[in-house]
Amino acid sequence: MSQELRTVDWTGTGIALIDQTLLPHRTETMHVRDVDTLVDAIQRLVVRGAPAIGAAGAYGVALALLQGEREDWTDGEILRAISRVREARPTAVNLMVCVDRVTARLPKASTRCWRRPRRSSGRTSRPTARWARTAPTGC
């Protein structure tokens, strides 16, 4: 029985990427838990091929939400992180399209799904890490 390999996969806490720069001699998985690492991986061609780049970008939006939750980012910081993912490879149309498709769902999801209560700092509510983990089936 062979093990299924996925070029790009969501782990619940981040993204698992097969490092395509090492193929065909080695098969290693890179675990991405932050936007900087994802942007670097896209730019270094760790992930290749239009569908895989698009999937990595879509997961990158969820990754930005998770990182923003962990690091207590503002809405603006989250949007800048999403923009960095979108612009990681300027010629990758699928990357931009997939990031845009997922990002377009955020305002709707923030009103229908889980919202974090306002904090005393006056920050506005935004989609939470829980939304990022469950949105594909939960919203």
mmCIF file of C-alpha atoms in Angstrom, residues 10 12 58-66 69 78 82 101-116 126-139:
data_model
loop_
_atom_site.group_PDB
_atom_site.id
_atom_site.type_symbol
_atom_site.label_atom_id
_atom_site.label_comp_id
_atom_site.label_asym_id
_atom_site.label_seq_id
_atom_site.Cartn_x
_atom_site.Cartn_y
_atom_site.Cartn_z
ATOM 1 C CA TRP A 10 -3.734 21.960 5.100
ATOM 2 C CA GLY A 12 -5.088 22.434 10.699
ATOM 3 C CA ALA A 58 -5.772 30.096 -0.794
ATOM 4 C CA TYR A 59 -4.408 28.312 2.266
ATOM 5 C CA GLY A 60 -2.169 31.350 2.785
ATOM 6 C CA VAL A 61 -5.250 33.452 3.566
ATOM 7 C CA ALA A 62 -6.213 31.009 6.330
ATOM 8 C CA LEU A 63 -2.599 30.988 7.480
ATOM 9 C CA ALA A 64 -2.621 34.788 7.750
ATOM 10 C CA LEU A 65 -5.781 34.588 9.881
ATOM 11 C CA LEU A 66 -4.198 32.008 12.184
ATOM 12 C CA GLU A 69 -4.825 35.436 15.891
ATOM 13 C CA ILE A 78 -3.877 40.664 8.371
ATOM 14 C CA ILE A 82 -2.706 38.413 2.653
ATOM 15 C CA ARG A 101 -11.572 34.201 -4.059
ATOM 16 C CA VAL A 102 -10.879 33.283 -0.445
ATOM 17 C CA THR A 103 -10.403 36.903 0.650
ATOM 18 C CA ALA A 104 -13.748 37.849 -0.892
ATOM 19 C CA ARG A 105 -15.442 35.444 1.517
ATOM 20 C CA LEU A 106 -13.951 36.986 4.658
ATOM 21 C CA PRO A 107 -16.461 39.805 5.318
ATOM 22 C CA LYS A 108 -19.393 37.434 4.820
ATOM 23 C CA ALA A 109 -17.783 34.839 7.057
ATOM 24 C CA SER A 110 -17.024 37.356 9.773
ATOM 25 C CA THR A 111 -20.711 38.234 10.095
ATOM 26 C CA ARG A 112 -22.104 34.699 9.756
ATOM 27 C CA CYS A 113 -19.530 32.653 11.613
ATOM 28 C CA TRP A 114 -17.472 33.158 14.732
ATOM 29 C CA ARG A 115 -16.615 36.656 15.766
ATOM 30 C CA ARG A 116 -14.208 37.533 18.492
ATOM 31 C CA ARG A 126 -12.503 39.827 12.587
ATOM 32 C CA PRO A 127 -12.643 36.222 11.458
ATOM 33 C CA THR A 128 -10.851 34.144 14.061
ATOM 34 C CA ALA A 129 -8.425 31.285 13.870
ATOM 35 C CA ARG A 130 -11.366 28.938 14.449
ATOM 36 C CA TRP A 131 -12.965 30.299 11.271
ATOM 37 C CA ALA A 132 -9.736 29.633 9.362
ATOM 38 C CA ARG A 133 -9.697 26.022 10.554
ATOM 39 C CA THR A 134 -13.353 25.254 9.803
ATOM 40 C CA ALA A 135 -14.659 27.749 7.219
ATOM 41 C CA PRO A 136 -14.652 25.419 4.195
ATOM 42 C CA THR A 137 -17.289 23.209 5.832
ATOM 43 C CA GLY A 138 -18.572 25.337 8.708
ATOM 44 C CA CYS A 139 -19.790 28.481 6.946
#
